XYZ file of C-alpha atoms in Angstrom:
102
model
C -70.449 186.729 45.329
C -68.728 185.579 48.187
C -65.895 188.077 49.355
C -62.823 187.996 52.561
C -60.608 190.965 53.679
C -57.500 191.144 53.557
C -56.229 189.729 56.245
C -58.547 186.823 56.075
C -57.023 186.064 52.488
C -53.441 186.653 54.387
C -54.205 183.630 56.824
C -55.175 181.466 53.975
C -52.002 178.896 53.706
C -51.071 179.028 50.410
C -53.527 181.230 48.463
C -53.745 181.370 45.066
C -54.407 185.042 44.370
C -54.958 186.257 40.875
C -54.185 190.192 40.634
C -56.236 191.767 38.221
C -54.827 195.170 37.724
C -52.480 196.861 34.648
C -48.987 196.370 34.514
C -48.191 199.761 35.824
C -50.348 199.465 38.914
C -47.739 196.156 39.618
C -44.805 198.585 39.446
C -46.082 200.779 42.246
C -47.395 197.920 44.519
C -47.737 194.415 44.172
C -47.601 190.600 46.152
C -44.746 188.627 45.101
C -46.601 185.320 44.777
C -49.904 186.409 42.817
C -50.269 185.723 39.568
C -51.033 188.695 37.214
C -53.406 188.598 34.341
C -55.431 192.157 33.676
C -59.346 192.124 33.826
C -58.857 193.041 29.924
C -57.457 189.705 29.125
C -59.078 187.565 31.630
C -61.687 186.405 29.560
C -58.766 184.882 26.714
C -56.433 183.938 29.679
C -58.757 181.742 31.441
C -57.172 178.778 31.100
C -54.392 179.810 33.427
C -56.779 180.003 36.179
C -57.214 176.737 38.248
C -60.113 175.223 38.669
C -59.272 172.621 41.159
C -58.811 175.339 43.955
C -60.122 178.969 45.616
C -58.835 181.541 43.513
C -58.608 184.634 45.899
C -59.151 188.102 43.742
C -57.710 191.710 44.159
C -57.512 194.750 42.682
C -56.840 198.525 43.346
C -59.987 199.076 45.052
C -62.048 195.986 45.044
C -64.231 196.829 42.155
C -62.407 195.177 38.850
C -61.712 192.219 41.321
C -65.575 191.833 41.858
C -66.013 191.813 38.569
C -63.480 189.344 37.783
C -64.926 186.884 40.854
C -68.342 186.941 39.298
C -67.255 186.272 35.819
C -65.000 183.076 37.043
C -67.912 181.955 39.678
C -69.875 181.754 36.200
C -67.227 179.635 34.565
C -66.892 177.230 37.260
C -64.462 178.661 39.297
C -64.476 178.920 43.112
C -63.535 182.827 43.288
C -63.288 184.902 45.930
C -63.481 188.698 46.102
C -61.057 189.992 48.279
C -62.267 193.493 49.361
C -60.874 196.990 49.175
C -58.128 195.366 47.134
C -54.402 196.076 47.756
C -55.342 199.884 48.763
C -56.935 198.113 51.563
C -53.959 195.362 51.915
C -51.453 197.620 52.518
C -53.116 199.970 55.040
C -53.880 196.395 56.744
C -49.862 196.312 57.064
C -49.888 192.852 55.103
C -46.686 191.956 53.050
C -46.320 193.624 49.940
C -43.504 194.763 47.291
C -43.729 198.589 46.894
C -41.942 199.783 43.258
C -39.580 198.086 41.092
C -40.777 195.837 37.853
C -42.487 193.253 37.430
């Protein structure tokens, strides 16, 4: 499983990052330009994930997002785990949105 920290992912121009975490994680801390679809319903939701590009993964922690990389490198997808997830983001002092809604 190939995996990049957080500021790595940061430098990428125009990442796509797919956020794996519950709804009420995203109202404590969250990127405004990753798209959000829980581990639970990746699996159904799978369309909505490109194929034609790195798909850069995060989590709380870094473990759902490592599961969610392997299970789209098996589909075909180039994914990325990006470690220590946005625990790991935010004490990198990268951008993020703390509170509010979705």
């Amino acid at each position: 499983m190939k995996s990049i920290s957080p500021n790595e992912a940061h430098a990428v121009a125009d990442a796509w990052i797919l956020d794996v975490r519950e709804g009420h994680e995203l109202e404590q801390a969250r990127l405004e330009d990753a798209h959000h679809i829980p581990l639970g319903t990746l699996v159904e939701r799978l369309d909505e994930v490109p194929r034609d590009r790195t798909v850069y993964v995060m989590c709380h922690a870094g473990g759902r997002s490592a599961q969610a990389t392997e299970y789209l490198t098996t589909q075909g997808v180039d994914a990325v785990n990006i470690s220590g997830g946005i625990t790991e983001w935010y004490r990198s002092g990268l951008p993020l949105t703390i509170g509010g809604a979705e």
